[in-house]
Short mmCIF file of C-alpha atoms in Angstrom, two decimals:
data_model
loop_
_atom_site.label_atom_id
_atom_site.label_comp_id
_atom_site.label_asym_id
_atom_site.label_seq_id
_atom_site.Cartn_x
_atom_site.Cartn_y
_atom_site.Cartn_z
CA UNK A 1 80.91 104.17 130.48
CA UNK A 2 82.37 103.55 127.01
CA UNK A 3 83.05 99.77 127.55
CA UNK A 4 79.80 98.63 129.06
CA UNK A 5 76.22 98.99 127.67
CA UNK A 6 73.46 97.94 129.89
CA UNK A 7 70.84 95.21 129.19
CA UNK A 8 68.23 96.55 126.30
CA UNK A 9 70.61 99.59 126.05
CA UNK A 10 72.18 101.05 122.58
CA UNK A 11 75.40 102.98 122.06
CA UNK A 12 75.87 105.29 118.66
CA UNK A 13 79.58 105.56 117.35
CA UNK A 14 80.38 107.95 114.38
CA UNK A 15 83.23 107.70 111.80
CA UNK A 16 84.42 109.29 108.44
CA UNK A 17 86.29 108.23 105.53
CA UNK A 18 87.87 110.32 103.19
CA UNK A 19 87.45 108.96 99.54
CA UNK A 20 90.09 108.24 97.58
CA UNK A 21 90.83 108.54 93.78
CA UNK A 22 91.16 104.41 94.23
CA UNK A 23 87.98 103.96 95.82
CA UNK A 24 86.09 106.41 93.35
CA UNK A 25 87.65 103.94 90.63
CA UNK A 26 86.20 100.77 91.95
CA UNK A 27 82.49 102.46 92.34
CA UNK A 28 82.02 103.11 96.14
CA UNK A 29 82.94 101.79 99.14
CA UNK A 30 81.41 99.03 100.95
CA UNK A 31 82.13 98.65 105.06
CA UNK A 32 81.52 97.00 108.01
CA UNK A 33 81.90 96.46 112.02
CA UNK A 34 82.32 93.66 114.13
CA UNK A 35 82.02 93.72 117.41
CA UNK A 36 82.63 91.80 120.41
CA UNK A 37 81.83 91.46 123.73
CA UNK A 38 81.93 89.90 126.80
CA UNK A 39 79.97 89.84 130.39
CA UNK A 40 81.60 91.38 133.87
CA UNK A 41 82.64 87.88 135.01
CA UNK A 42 84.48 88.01 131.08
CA UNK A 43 83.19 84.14 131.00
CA UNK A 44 80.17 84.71 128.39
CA UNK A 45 81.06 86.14 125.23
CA UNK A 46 79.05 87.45 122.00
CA UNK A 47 80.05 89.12 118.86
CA UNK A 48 78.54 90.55 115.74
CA UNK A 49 78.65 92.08 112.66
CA UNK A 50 76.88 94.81 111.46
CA UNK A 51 74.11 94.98 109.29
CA UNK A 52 73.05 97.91 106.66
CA UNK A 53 69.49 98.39 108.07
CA UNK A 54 67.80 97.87 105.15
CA UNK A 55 66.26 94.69 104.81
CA UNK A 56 64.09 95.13 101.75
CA UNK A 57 67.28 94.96 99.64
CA UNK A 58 67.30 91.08 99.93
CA UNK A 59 69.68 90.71 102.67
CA UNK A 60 68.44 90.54 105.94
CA UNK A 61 71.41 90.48 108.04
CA UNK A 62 74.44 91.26 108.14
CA UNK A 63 75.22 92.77 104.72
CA UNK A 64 78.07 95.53 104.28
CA UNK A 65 77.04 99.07 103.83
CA UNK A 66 77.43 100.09 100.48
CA UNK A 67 78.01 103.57 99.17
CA UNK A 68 78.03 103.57 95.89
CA UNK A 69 79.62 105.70 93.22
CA UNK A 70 78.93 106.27 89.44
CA UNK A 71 81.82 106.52 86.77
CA UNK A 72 81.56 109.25 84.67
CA UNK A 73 84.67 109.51 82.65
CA UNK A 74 84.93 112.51 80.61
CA UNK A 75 87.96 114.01 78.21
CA UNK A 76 88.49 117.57 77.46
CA UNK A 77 90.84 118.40 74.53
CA UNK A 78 92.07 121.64 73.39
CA UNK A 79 95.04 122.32 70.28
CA UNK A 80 96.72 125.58 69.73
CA UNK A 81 99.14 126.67 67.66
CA UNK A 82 101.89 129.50 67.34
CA UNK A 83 103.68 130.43 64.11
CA UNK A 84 107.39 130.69 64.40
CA UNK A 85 108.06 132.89 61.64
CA UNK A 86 111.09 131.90 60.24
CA UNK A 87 111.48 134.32 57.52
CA UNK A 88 110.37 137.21 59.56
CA UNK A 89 107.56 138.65 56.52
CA UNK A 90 104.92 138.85 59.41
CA UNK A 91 102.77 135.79 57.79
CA UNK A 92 102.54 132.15 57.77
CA UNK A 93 104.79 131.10 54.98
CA UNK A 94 106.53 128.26 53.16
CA UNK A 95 109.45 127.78 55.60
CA UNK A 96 107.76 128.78 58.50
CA UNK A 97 107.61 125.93 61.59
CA UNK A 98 104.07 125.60 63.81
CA UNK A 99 104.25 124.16 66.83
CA UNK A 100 101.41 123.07 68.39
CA UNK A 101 100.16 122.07 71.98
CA UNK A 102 97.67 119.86 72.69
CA UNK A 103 96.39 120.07 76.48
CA UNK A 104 94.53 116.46 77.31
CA UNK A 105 91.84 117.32 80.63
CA UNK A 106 90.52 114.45 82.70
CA UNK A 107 87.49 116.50 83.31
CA UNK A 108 85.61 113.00 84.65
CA UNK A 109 85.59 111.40 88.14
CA UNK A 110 87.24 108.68 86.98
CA UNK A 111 91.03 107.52 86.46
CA UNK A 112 91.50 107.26 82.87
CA UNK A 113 94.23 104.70 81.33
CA UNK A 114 95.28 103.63 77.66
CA UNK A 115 95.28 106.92 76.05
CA UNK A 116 95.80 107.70 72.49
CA UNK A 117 95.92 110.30 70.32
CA UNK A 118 95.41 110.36 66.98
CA UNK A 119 95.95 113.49 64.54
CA UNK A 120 94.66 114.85 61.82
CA UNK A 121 96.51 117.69 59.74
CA UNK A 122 95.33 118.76 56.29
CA UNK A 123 95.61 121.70 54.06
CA UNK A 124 92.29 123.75 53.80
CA UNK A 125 91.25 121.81 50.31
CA UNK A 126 91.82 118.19 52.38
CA UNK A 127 94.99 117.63 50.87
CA UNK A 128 96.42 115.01 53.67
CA UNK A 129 100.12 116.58 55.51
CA UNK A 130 102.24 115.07 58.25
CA UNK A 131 103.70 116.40 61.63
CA UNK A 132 107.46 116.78 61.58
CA UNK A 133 107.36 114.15 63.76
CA UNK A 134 104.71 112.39 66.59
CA UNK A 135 103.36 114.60 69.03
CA UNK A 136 105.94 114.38 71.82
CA UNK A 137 104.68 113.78 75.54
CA UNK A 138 105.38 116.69 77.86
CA UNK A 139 103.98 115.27 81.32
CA UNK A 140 101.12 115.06 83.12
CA UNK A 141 99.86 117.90 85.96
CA UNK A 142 99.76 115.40 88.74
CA UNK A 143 102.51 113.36 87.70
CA UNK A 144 100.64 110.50 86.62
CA UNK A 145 102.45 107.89 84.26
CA UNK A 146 102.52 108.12 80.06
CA UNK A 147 98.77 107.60 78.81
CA UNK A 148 97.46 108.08 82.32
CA UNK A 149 95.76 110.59 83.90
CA UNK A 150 93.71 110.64 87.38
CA UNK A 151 90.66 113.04 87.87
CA UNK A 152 91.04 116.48 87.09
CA UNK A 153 95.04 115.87 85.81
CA UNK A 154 96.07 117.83 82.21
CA UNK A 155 98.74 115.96 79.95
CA UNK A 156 100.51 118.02 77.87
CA UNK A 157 102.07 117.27 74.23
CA UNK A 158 103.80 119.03 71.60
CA UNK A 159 104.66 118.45 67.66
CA UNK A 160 105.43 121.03 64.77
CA UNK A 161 104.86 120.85 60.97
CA UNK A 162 107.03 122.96 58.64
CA UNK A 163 104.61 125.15 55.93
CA UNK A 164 105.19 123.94 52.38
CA UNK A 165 104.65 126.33 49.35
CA UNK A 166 101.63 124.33 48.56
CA UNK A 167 99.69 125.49 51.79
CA UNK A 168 100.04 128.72 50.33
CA UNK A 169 98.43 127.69 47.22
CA UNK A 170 95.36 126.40 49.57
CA UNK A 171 96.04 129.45 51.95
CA UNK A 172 96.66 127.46 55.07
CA UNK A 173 96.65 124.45 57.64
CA UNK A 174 94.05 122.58 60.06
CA UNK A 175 94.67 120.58 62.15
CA UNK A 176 92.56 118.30 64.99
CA UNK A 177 93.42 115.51 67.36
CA UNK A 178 91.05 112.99 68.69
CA UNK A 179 91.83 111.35 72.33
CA UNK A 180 90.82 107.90 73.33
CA UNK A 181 90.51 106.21 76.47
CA UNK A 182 90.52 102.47 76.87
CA UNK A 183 89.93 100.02 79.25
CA UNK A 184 89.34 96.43 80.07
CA UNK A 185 85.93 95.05 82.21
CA UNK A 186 85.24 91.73 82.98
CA UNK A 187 84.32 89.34 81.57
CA UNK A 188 86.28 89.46 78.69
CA UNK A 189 89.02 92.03 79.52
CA UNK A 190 89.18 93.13 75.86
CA UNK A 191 90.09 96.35 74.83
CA UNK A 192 87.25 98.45 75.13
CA UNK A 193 86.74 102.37 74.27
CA UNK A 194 85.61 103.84 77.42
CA UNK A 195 85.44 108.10 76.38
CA UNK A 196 86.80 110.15 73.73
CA UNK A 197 87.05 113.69 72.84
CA UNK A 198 87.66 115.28 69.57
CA UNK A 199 90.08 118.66 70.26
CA UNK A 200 88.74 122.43 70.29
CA UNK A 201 90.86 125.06 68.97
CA UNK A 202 90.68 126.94 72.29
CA UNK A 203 88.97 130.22 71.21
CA UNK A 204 85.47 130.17 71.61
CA UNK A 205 85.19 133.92 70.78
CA UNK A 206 85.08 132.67 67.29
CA UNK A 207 81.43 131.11 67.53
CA UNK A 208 82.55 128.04 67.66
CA UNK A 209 82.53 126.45 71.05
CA UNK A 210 82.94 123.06 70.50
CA UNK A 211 85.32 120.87 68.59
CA UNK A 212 86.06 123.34 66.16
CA UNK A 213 89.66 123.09 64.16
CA UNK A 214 92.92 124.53 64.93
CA UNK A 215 93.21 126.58 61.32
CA UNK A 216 96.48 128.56 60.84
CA UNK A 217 95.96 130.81 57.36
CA UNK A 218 98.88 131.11 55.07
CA UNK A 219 99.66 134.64 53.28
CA UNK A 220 97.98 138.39 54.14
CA UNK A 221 94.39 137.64 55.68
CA UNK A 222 91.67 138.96 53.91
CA UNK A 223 90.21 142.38 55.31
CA UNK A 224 88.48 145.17 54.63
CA UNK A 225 87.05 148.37 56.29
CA UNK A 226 83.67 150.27 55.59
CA UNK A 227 83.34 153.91 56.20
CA UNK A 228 79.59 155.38 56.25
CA UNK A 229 79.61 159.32 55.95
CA UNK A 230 76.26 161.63 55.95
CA UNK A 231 75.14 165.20 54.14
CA UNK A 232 72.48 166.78 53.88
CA UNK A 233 70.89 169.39 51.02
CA UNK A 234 68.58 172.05 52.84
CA UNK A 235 65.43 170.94 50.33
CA UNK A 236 62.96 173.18 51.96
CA UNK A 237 65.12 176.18 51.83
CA UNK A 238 64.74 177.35 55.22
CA UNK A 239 68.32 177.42 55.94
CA UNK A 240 68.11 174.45 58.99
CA UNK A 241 69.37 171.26 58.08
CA UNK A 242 68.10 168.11 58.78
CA UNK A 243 64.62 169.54 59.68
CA UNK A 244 61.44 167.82 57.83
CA UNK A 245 61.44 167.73 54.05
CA UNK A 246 65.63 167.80 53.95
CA UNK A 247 67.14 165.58 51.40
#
């Protein structure tokens, strides 16, 4: 019988909880049951709440059961560009527009908030440049609000810069954005940098894995092609080439 339990007796109940993305922010989940009872006559009552079983943790009765969970908030950043060739000679030229699109990853387990990006665009001597204008917010994957983004969520932004002739002079452009996250923990509540993640250029077939540059070269790239051909002079006469003692 569900409702009654016999003197000395013990009855085993089972739940589940699906985790949230709410309770993974706050660290875990802590829980509890009470329970109440009364005799057949339904004059004696008793009630109580559980305990976690484990007393060596300092708490010998009736503490919550805890399940913890670490943060681990992680940022993933990749920038790539695309020439729109304005003049239509085939290269990146003085006139031509790049837009670029930075993809922002929530790659943590973690809801990350107070996100900012901050770019960096030079020519390849250093010489500082600007965007045409900000990099403009597309949206987010999950439809999380402006500088927010829950676990596993992708922002997207975009933001151009027209070629001058001087980036032809340098031959060409690169570019990187770095991505902070910020938060606020007690006590204090300041402002506090939580992760960052300095952008990748997308393409790791170019040996560069990590954090490498988004470079856009100005003018006809460099190239070249070697060709390696063979003969061979029938030294010892014998009329078969490539035999021992052939030059």
């Amino acid at each position: 019988d569900a409702a009654n339990l016999a003197p000395g007796g013990t009855k085993v109940y089972t739940a589940s909880y699906t985790l949230t993305q709410d309770a993974v922010d706050k660290e875990g989940v802590a829980n509890s049951t009470f329970v109440s009872a009364n005799n057949l006559d339904a004059n004696l009552f008793v009630n109580d709440i559980s305990d976690n079983g484990n007393d060596g943790d300092g708490n010998t009765e009736d503490d919550t059961t805890n399940t913890p969970i670490s943060a681990d908030p992680k940022l993933e950043v990749v920038k790539t560009v695309v020439n729109n060739d304005v003049d239509l000679d085939g290269v990146i030229s003085a006139g031509d527009i790049l837009t670029y699109t930075v993809v922002v990853s929530n790659t943590g387990n973690v809801t990350l908030q107070a996100i900012y990006l901050d770019e960096i665009i030079t020519d390849l001597q250093g010489n500082v440049r600007s965007l045409n204008s900000s990099l403009t917010w597309i949206g987010s994957s999950q439809s999380s609000v402006y500088r927010t983004l829950v676990s596993g969520e992708a922002a997207t932004y975009t933001g151009s810069y027209t070629v001058v002739s001087a980036d032809e002079t340098t031959k060409g452009i690169m570019n990187q954005v770095v991505v902070k996250s910020y938060w606020y923990p007690p006590p204090s509540f300041a402002a506090t940098l939580r992760v960052s993640d300095t952008s990748d250029d997308g393409d790791d077939t170019d040996g560069n894995t990590t954090d490498d540059k988004t470079i856009s070269y100005t003018g006809v790239l460099p190239a070249f092609e070697v060709t390696k051909t063979v003969s061979a002079t029938d030294t010892n006469g014998n009329t078969i080439l490539y035999d021992s003692g052939d030059l």
